[in-house]
Coordinates of C-alpha atoms and ligand atoms in Angstrom, one line a residue:
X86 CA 0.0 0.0 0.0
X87 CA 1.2 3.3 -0.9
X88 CA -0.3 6.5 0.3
X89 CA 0.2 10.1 0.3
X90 CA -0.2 12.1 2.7
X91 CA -1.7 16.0 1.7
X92 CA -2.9 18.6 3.9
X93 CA -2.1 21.9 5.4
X94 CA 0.7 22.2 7.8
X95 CA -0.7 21.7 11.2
X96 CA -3.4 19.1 9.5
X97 CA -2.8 16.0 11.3
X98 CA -0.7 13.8 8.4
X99 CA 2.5 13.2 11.2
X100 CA -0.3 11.6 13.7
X101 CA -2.3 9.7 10.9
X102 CA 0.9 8.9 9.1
X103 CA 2.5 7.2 12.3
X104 CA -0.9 5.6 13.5
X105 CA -1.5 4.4 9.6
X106 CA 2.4 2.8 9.6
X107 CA 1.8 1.0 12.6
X108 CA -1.7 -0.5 11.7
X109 CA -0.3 -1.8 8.1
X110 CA 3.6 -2.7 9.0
X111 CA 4.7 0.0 6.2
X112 CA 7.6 2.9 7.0
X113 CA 6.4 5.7 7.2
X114 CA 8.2 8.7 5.7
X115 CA 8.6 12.1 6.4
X116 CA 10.6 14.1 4.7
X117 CA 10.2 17.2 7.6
X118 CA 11.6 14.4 10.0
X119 CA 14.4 13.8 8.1
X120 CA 15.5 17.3 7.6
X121 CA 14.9 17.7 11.1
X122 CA 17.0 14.5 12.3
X123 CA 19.6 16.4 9.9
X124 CA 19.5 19.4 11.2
X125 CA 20.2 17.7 14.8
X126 CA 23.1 15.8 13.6
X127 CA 24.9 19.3 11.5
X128 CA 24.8 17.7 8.6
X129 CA 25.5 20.1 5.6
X130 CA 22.1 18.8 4.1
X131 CA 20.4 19.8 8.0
X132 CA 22.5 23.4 7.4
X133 CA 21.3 24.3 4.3
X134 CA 17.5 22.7 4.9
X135 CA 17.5 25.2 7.8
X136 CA 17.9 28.2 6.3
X137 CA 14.2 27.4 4.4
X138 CA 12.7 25.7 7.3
X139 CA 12.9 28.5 10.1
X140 CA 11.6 31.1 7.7
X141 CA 8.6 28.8 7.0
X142 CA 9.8 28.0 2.8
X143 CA 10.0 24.7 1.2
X144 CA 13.5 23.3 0.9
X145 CA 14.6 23.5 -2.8
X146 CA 13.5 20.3 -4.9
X147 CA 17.0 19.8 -5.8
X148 CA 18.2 18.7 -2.1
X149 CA 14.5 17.1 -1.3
X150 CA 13.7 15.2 -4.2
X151 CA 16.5 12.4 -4.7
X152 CA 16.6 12.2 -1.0
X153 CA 13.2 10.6 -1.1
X154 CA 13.6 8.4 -4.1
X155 CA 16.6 7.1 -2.2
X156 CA 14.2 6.5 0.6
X157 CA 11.9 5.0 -1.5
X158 CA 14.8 2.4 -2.9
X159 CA 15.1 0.8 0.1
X160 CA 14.3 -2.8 0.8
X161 CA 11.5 -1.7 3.7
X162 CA 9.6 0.0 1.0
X163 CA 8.9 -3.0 -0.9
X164 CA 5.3 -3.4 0.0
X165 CA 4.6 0.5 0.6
X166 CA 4.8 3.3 2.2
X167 CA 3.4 6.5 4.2
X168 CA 4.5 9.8 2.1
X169 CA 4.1 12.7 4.3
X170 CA 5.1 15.9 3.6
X171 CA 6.5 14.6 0.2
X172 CA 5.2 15.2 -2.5
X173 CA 4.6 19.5 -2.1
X174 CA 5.2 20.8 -5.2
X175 CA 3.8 19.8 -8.6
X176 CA 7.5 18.9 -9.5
X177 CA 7.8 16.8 -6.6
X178 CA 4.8 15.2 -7.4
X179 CA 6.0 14.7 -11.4
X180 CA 9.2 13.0 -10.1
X181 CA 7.4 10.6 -7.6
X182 CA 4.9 9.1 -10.5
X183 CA 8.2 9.3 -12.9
X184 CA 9.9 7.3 -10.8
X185 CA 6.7 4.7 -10.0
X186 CA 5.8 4.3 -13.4
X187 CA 9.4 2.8 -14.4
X188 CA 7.8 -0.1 -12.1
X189 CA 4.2 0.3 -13.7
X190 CA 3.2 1.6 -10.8
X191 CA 1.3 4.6 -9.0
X192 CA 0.4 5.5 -5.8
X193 CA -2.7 4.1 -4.4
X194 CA -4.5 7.0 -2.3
X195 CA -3.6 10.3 -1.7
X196 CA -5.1 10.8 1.5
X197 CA -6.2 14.9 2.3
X198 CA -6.8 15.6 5.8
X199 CA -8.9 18.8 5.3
X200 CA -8.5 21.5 8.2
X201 CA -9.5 25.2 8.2
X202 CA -6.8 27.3 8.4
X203 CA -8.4 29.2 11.6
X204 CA -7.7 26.0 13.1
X205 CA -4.3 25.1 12.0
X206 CA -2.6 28.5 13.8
X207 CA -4.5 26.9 17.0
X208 CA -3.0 23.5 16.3
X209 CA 0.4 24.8 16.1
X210 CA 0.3 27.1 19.1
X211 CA -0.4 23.9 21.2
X212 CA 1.9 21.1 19.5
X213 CA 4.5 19.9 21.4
X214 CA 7.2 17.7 20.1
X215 CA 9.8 14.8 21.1
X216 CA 12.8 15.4 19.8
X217 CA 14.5 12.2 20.8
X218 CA 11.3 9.7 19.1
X219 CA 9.2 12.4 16.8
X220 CA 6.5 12.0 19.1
X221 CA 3.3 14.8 18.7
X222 CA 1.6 16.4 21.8
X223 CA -0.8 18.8 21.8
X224 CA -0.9 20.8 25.1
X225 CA -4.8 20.7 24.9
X226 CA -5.9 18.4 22.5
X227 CA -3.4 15.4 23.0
X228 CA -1.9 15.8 26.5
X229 CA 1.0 13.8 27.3
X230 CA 0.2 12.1 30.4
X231 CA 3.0 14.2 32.6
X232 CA 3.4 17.7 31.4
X233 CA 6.3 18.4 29.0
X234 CA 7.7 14.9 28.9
X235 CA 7.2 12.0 26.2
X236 CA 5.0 9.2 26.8
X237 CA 6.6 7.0 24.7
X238 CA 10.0 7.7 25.8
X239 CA 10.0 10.4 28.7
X240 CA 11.9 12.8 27.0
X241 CA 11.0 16.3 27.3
X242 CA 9.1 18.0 24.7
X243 CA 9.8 20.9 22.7
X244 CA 8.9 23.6 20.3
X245 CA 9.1 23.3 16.9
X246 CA 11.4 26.2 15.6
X247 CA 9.3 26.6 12.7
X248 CA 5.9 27.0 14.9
X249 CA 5.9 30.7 15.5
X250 CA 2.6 32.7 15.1
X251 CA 4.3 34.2 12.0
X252 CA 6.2 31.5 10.4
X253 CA 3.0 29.6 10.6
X254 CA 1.2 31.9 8.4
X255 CA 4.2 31.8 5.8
X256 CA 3.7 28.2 6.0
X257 CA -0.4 28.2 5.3
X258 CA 0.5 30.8 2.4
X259 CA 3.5 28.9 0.6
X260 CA 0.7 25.4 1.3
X261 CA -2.1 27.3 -0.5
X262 CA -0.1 28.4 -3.1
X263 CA 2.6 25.2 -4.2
X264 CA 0.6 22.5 -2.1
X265 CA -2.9 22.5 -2.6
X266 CA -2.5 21.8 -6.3
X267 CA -1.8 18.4 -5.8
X268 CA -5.2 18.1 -4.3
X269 CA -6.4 18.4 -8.1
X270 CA -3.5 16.9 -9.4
X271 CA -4.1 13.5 -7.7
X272 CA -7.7 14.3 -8.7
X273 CA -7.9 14.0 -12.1
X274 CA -6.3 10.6 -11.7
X275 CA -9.5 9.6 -8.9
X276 CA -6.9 9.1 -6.0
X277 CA -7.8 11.4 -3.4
X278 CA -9.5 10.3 -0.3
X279 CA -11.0 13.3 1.5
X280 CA -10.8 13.4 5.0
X281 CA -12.2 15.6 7.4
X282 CA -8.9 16.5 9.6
X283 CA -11.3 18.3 12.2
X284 CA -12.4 15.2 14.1
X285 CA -10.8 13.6 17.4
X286 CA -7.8 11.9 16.3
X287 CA -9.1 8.4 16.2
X288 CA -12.0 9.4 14.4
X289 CA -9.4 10.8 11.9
X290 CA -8.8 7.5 11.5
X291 CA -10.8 5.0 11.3
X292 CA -12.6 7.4 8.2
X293 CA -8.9 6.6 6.6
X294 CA -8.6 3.4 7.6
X295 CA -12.5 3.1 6.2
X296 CA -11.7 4.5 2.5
X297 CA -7.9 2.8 2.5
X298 CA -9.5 -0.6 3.2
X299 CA -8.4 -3.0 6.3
Ligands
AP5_573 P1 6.8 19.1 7.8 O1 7.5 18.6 9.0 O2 6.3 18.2 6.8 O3 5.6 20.1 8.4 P2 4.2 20.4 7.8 O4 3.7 19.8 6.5 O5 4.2 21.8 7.9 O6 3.3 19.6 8.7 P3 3.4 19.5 10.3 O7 4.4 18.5 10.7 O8 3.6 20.9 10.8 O9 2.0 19.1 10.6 P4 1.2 17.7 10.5 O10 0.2 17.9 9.4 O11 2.1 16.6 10.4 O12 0.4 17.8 11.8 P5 0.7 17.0 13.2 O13 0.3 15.6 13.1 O14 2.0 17.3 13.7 O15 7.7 20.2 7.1 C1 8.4 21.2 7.8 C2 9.3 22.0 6.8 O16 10.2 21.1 6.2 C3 8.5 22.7 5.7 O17 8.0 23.9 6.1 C4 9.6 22.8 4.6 O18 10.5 23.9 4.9 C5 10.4 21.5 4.8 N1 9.9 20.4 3.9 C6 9.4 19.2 4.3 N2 9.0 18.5 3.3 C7 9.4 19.2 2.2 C8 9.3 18.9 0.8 N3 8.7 17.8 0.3 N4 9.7 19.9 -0.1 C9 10.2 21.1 0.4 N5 10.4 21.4 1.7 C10 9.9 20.4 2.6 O19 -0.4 17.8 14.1 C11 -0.3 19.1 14.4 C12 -0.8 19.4 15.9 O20 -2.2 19.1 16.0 C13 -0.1 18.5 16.9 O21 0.0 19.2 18.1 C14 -1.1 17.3 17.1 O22 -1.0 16.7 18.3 C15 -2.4 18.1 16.9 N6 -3.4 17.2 16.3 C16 -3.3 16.3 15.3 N7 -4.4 15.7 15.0 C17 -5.4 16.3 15.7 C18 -6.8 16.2 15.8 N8 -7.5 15.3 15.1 N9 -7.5 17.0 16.7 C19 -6.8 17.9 17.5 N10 -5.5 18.1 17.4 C20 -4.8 17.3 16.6
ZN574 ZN1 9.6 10.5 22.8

């Protein structure tokens, strides 16, 4: 099974992603983690990444693009994957069925978790993260159990750099304008599943899990 991930920053597709790799044994990709997990380690790909990161811009499709379809090359993608975050421009999305279709394949849903950008600045304000395990809190929402550590691994919890009031809006502005595209683009080939991203999480996704299939 391979799906895509779309939906505005803030929208939900790290939490479905994760809970989605789990139920169907598939990696789950994210090309935000791995400039992230780069940018922890000073790499010179995590330098440059950065730069476009903080101010709330994509990274240019020449350092993102190849990185993923080496991802993609590896033996744990075999039966599928969770895309998310990738692809986020019409290019990037060109290059992903380029590279699918020298195996006759194509993606098989493109998943859209549909949130109003009113509530996107809300979501962001409120997300905490784990920076040892990728782990995503929301101080109201999705509470970790003791305040400001990790569940999973009981590491504290963080900030996103990039989740500033005014980065975020950057961030809904550069999605609007090179993202939602894809929405259509995926249309016109009948793979999008809409999802409404404004439900509790595990209603989220069982209606994935419903139009995905068991
Ligand atoms: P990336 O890490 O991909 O960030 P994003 O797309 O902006 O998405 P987020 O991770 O912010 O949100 P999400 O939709 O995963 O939501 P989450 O589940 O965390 O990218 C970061 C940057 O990297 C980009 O700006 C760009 O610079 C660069 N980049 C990455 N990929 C790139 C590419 N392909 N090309 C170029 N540049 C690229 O949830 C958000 C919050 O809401 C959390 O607090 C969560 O707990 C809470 N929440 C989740 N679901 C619910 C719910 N149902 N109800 C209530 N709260 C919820
Ligand atoms: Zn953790």
């Amino acid at each position: 099974m391979k799906i895509i991930m779309l939906g505005a920053p803030g929208a939900g597709k790290g939490t479905q992603a994760k809970k989605l790799a789990d139920k169907f044994g598939i990696p789950h990709i994210s090309t935000g983690d791995i400039f992230r997990a780069n940018i922890k380690n000073g790499t010179d790909l995590g330098k440059k990444a950065k730069e476009y990161m903080d101010k709330g811009a994509l990274v240019p499709d020449e350092l993102t693009v190849d990185l993923v379809m080496d991802r993609l090359a590896q033996p744990d993608c075999e039966h599928g994957y969770i895309l998310d975050g990738f692809p986020r421009t019409i290019n990037q999305a060109e290059k992903l069925t380029e590279a699918l279709s020298t195996h006759g394949g194509e993606i098989d849903y493109a998943v859209n978790v549909d949130v109003p950008d009113a509530s996107i600045v809300h979501r962001m304000a409120g997300r905490r993260v784990c920076p040892a395990c990728g782990a995503s809190f929301h101080i109201e929402h999705i509470p970790p159990k003791k305040e400001g550590i990790c569940d999973r691994c009981g590491a504290e919890l963080i900030i996103r750099d990039d989740d500033k009031e005014e980065t975020v809006m950057h961030r809904l502005s550069v999605y609007h304008a090179q993202t939602s595209p894809l929405i259509e683009y995926y249309g016109t080939k009948n793979l999008v599943v809409d999802i409404d991203g404004t439900m509790p999480v595990d209603d989220v996704f069982n209606a994935i899990v419903e139009k995905v299939g068991e």
